[in-house]
Short mmCIF file of N, CA, C and O in Angstrom, two decimals:
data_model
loop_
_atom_site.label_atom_id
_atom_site.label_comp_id
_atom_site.label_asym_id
_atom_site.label_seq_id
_atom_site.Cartn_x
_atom_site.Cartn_y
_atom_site.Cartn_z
N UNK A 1499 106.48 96.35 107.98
CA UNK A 1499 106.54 96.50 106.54
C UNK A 1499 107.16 97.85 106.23
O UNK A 1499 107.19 98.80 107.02
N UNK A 1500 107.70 97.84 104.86
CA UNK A 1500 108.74 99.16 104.82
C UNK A 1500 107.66 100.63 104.32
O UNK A 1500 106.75 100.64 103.50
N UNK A 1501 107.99 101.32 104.85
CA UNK A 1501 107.11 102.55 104.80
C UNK A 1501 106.93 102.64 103.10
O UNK A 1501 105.79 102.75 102.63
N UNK A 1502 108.07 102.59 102.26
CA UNK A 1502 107.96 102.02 100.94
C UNK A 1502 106.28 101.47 100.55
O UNK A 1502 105.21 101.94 100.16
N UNK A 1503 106.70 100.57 100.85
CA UNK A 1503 105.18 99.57 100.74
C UNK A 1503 103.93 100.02 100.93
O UNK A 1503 102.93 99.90 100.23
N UNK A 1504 104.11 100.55 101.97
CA UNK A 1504 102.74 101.23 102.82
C UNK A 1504 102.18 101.97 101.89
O UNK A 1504 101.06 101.57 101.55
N UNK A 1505 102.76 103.40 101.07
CA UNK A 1505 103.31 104.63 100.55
C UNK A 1505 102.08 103.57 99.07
O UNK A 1505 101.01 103.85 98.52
N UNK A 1506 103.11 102.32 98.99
CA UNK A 1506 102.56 102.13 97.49
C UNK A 1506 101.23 101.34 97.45
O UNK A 1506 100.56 101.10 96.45
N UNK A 1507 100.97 100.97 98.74
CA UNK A 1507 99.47 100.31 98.58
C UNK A 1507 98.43 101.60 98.64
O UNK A 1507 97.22 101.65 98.39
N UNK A 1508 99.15 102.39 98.97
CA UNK A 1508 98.07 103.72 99.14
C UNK A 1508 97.54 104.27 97.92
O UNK A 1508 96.42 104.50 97.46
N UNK A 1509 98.73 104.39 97.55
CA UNK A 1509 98.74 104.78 95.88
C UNK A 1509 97.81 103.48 95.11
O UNK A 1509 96.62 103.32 94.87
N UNK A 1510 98.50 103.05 94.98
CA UNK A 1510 97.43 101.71 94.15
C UNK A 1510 95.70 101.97 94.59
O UNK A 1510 94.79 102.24 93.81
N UNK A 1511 95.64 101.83 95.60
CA UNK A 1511 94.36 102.06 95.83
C UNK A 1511 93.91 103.57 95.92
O UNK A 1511 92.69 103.52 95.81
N UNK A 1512 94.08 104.16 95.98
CA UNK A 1512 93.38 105.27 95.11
C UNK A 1512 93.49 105.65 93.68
O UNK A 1512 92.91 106.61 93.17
N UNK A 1513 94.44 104.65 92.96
CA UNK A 1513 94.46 104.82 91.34
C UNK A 1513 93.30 104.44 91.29
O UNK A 1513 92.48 105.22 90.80
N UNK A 1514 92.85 103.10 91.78
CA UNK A 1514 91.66 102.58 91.46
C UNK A 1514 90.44 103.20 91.43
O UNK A 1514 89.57 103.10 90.56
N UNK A 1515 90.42 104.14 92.91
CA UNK A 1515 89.31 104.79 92.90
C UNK A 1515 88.54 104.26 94.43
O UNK A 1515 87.47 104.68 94.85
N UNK A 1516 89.46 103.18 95.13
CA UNK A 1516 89.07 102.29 96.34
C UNK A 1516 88.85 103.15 97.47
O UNK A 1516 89.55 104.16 97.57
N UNK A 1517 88.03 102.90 98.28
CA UNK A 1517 88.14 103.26 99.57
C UNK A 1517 88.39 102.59 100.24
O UNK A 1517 88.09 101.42 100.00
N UNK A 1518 89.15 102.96 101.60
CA UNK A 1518 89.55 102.15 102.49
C UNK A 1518 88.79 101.15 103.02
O UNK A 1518 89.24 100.02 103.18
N UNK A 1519 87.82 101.42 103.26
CA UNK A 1519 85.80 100.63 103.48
C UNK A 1519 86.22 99.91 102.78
O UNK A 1519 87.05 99.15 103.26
N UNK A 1520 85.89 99.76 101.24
CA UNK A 1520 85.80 98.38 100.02
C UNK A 1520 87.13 97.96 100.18
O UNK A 1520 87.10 96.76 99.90
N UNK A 1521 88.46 98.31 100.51
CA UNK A 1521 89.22 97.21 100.58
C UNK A 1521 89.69 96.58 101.93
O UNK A 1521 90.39 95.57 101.98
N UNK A 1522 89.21 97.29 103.08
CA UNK A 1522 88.89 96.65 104.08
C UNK A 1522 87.92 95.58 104.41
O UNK A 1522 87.87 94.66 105.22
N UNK A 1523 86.96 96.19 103.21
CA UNK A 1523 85.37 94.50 103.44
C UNK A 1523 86.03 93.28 102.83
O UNK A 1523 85.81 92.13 103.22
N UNK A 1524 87.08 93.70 101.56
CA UNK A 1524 87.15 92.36 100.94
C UNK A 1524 88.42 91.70 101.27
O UNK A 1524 88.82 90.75 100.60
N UNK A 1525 89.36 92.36 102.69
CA UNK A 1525 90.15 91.99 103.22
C UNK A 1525 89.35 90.83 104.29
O UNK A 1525 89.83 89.78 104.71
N UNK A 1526 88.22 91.32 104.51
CA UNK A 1526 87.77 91.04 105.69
C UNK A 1526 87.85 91.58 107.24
O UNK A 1526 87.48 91.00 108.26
N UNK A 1527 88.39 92.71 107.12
CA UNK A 1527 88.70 93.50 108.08
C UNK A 1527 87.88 94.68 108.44
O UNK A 1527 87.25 95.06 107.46
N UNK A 1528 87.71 95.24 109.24
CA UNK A 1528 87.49 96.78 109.47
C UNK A 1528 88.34 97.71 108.50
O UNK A 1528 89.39 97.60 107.87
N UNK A 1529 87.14 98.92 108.76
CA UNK A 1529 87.88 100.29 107.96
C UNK A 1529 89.15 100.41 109.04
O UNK A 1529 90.29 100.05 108.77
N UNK A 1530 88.82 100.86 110.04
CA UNK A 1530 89.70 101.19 111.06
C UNK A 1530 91.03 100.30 111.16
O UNK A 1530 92.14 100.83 111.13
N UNK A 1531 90.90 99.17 111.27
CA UNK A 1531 92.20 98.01 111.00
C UNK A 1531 93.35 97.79 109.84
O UNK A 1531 94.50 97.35 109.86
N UNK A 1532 92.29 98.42 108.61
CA UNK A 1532 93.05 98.82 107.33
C UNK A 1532 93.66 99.93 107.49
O UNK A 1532 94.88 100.05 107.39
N UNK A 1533 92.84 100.89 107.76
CA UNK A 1533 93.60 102.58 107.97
C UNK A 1533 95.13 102.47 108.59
O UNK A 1533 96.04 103.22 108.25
N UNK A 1534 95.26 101.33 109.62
CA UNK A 1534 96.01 101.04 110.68
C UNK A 1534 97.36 100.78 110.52
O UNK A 1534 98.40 100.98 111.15
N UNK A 1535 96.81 99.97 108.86
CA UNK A 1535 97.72 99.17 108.14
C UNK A 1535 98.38 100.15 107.45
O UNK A 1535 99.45 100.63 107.83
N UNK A 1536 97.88 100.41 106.60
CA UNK A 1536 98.43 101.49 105.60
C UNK A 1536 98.84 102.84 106.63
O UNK A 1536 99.86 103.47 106.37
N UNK A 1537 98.33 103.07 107.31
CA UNK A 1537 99.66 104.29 108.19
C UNK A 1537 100.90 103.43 109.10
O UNK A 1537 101.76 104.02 109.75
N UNK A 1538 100.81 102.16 109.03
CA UNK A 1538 102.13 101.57 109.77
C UNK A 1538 101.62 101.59 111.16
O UNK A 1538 102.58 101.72 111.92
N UNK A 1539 100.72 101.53 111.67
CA UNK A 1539 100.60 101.64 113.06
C UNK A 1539 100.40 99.95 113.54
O UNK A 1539 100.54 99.47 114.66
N UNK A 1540 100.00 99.26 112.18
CA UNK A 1540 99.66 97.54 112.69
C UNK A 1540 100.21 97.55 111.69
O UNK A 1540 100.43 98.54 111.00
N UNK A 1541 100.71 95.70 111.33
CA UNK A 1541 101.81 95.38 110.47
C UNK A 1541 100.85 94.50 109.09
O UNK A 1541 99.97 93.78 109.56
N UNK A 1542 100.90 94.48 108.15
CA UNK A 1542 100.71 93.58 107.74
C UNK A 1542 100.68 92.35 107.39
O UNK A 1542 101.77 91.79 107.47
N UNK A 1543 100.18 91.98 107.19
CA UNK A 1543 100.43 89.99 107.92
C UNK A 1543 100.79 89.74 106.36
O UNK A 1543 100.18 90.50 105.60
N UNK A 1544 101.60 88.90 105.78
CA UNK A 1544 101.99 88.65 104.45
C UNK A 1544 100.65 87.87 103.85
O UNK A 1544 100.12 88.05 102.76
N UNK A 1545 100.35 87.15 104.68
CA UNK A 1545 98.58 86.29 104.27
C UNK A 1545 98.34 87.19 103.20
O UNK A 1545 98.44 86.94 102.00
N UNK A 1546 97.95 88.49 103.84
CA UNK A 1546 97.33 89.66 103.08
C UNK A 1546 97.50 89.64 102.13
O UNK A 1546 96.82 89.23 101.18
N UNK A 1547 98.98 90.35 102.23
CA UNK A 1547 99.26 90.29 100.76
C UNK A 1547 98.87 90.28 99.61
O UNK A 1547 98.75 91.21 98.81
N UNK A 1548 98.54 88.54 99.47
CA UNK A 1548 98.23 88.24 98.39
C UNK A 1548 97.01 88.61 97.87
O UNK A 1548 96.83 88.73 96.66
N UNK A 1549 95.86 88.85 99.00
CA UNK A 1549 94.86 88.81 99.07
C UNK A 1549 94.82 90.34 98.27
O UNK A 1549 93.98 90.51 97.38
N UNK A 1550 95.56 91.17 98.56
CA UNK A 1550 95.77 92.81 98.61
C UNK A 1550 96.03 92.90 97.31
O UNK A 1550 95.56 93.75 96.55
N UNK A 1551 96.87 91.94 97.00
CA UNK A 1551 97.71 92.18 95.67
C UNK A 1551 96.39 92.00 94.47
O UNK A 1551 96.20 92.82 93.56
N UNK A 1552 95.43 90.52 94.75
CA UNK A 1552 94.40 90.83 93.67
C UNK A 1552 93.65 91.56 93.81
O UNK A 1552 93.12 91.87 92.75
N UNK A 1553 93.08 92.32 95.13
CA UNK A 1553 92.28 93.38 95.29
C UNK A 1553 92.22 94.28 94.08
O UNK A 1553 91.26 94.43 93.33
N UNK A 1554 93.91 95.11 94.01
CA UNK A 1554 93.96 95.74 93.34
C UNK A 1554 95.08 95.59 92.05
O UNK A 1554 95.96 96.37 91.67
N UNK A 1555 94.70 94.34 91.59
CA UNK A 1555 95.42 93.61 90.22
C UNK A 1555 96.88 94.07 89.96
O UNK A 1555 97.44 94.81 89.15
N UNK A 1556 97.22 93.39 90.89
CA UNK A 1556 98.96 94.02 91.38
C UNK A 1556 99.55 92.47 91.58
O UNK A 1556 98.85 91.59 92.09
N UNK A 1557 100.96 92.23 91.13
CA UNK A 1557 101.43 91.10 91.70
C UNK A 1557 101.74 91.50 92.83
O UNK A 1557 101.76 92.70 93.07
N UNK A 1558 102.12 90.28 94.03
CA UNK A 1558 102.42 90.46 95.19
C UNK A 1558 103.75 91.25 95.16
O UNK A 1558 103.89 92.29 95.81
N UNK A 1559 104.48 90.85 94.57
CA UNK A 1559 106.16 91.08 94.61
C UNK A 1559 105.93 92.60 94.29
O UNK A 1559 106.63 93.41 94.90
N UNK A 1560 105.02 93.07 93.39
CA UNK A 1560 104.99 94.61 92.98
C UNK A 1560 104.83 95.45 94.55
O UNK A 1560 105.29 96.54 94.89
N UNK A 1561 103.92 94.37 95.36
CA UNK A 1561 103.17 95.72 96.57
C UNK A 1561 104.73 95.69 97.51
O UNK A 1561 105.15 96.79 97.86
N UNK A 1562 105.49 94.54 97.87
CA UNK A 1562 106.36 94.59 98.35
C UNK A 1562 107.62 93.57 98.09
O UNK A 1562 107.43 92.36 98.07
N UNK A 1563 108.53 93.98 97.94
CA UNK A 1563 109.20 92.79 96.85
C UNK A 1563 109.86 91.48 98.33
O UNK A 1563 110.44 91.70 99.39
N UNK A 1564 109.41 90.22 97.67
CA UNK A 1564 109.37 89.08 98.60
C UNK A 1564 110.81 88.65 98.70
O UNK A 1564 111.19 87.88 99.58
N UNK A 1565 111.60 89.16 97.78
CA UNK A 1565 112.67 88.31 98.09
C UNK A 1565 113.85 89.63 98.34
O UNK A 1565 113.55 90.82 98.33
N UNK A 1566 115.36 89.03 98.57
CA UNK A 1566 116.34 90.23 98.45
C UNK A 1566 117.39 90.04 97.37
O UNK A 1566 118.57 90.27 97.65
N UNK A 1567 117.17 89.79 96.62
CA UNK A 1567 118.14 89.40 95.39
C UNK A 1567 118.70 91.06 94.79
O UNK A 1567 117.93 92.02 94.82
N UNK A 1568 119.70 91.13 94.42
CA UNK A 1568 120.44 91.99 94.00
C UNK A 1568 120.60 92.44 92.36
O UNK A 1568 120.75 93.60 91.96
N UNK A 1569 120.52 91.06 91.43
CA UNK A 1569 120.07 91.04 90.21
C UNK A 1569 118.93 90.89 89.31
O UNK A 1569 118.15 89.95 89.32
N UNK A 1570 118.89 92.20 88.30
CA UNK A 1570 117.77 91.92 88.07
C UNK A 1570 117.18 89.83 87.35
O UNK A 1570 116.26 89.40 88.06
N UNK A 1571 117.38 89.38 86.86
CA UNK A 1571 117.44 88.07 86.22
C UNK A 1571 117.23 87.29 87.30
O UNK A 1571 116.50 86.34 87.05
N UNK A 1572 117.83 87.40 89.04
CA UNK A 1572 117.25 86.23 89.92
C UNK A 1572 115.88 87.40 90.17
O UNK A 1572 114.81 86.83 89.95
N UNK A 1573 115.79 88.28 90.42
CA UNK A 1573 114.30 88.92 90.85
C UNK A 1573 113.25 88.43 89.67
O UNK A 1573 112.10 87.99 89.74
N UNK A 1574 114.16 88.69 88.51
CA UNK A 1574 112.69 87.66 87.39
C UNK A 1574 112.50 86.15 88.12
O UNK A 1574 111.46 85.63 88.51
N UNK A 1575 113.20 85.89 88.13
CA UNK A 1575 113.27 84.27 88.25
C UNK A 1575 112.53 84.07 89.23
O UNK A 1575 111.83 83.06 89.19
N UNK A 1576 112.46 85.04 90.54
CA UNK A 1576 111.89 84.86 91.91
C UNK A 1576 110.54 85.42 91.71
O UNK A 1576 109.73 85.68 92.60
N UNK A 1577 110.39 85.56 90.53
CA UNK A 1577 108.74 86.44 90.50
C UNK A 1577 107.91 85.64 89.67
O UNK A 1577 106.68 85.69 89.67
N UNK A 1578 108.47 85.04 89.11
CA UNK A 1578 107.95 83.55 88.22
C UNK A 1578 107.62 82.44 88.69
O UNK A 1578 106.65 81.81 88.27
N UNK A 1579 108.64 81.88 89.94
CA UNK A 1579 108.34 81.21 90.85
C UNK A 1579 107.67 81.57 91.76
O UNK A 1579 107.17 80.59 92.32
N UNK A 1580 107.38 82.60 92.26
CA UNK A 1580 106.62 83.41 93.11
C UNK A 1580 104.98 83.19 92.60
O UNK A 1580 104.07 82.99 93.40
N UNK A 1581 104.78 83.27 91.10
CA UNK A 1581 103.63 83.83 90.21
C UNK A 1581 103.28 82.07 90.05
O UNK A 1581 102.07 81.87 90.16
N UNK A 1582 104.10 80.80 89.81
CA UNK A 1582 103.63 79.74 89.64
C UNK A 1582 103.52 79.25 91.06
O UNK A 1582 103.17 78.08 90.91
N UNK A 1583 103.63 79.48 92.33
CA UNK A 1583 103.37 79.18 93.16
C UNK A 1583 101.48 79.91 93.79
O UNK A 1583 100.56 79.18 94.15
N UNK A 1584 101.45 80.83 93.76
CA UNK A 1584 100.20 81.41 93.60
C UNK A 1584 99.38 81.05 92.85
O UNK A 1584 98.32 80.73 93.38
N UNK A 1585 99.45 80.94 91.54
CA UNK A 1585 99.02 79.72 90.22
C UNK A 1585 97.82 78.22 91.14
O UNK A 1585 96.62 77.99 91.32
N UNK A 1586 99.32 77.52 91.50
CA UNK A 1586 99.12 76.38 92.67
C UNK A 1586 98.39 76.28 93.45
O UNK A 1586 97.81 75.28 93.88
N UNK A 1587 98.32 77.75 93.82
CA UNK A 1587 97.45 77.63 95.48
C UNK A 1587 98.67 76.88 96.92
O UNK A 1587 98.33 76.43 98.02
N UNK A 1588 100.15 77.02 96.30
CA UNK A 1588 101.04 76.70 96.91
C UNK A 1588 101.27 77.37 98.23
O UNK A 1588 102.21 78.08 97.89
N UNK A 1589 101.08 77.65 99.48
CA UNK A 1589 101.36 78.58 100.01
C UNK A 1589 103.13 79.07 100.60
O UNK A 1589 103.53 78.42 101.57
N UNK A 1590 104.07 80.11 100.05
CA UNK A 1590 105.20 80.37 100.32
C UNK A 1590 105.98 80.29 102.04
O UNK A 1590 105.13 80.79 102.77
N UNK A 1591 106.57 80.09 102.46
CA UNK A 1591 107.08 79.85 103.81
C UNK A 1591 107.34 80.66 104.17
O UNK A 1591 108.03 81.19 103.30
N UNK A 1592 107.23 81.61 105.42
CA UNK A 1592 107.23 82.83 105.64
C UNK A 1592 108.58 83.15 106.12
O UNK A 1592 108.86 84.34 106.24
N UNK A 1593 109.45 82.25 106.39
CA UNK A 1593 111.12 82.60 106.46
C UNK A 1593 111.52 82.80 105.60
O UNK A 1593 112.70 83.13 105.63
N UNK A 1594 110.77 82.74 104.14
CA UNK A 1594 111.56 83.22 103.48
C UNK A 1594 111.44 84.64 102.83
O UNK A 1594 112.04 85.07 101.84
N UNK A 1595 110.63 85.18 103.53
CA UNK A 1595 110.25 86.99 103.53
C UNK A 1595 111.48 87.62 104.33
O UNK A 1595 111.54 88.84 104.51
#
């Protein structure tokens, strides 16, 4: 995952006020496994993600953007479909990360 990302889940979660502990329990993970995550030393599994993203009331596409589109208007478009697929309980195909 791009150090980008990493950088901004960090941030997010300390806007909140989170500790690594509370968003590691409701990952289901260890403190230590999260820490791991967020310094880049283990990868994040996209599963997460999503999981990460309501943790801390973030769309997914905000913590790391899912697609590579160049314009802004397909990145709306891909975040809508992105947002009604989550909606669904659809789960996204991971080739296409």
């Amino acid at each position: 995952m791009p150090k980008k990302c990493l950088e901004l889940i960090r941030t997010l979660r300390r806007e909140k006020n989170y500790s690594q502990d509370y968003v590691a329990n409701k990952l289901g993970i260890s403190q230590k496994a999260y820490s791991e995550i967020e310094s880049g030393k283990t990868a994040l599994k996209y599963e997460l993600i999503y999981t990460l993203a309501e943790i801390l009331n973030v769309s997914a596409d905000k913590i790391c953007q899912v697609n590579n589109c160049s314009t802004k208007e397909q990145i709306e478009k891909n975040q809508k479909l992105i947002e009604l697929l989550e909606q669904n309980k659809i789960p996204i195909p991971k080739n296409l990360f």
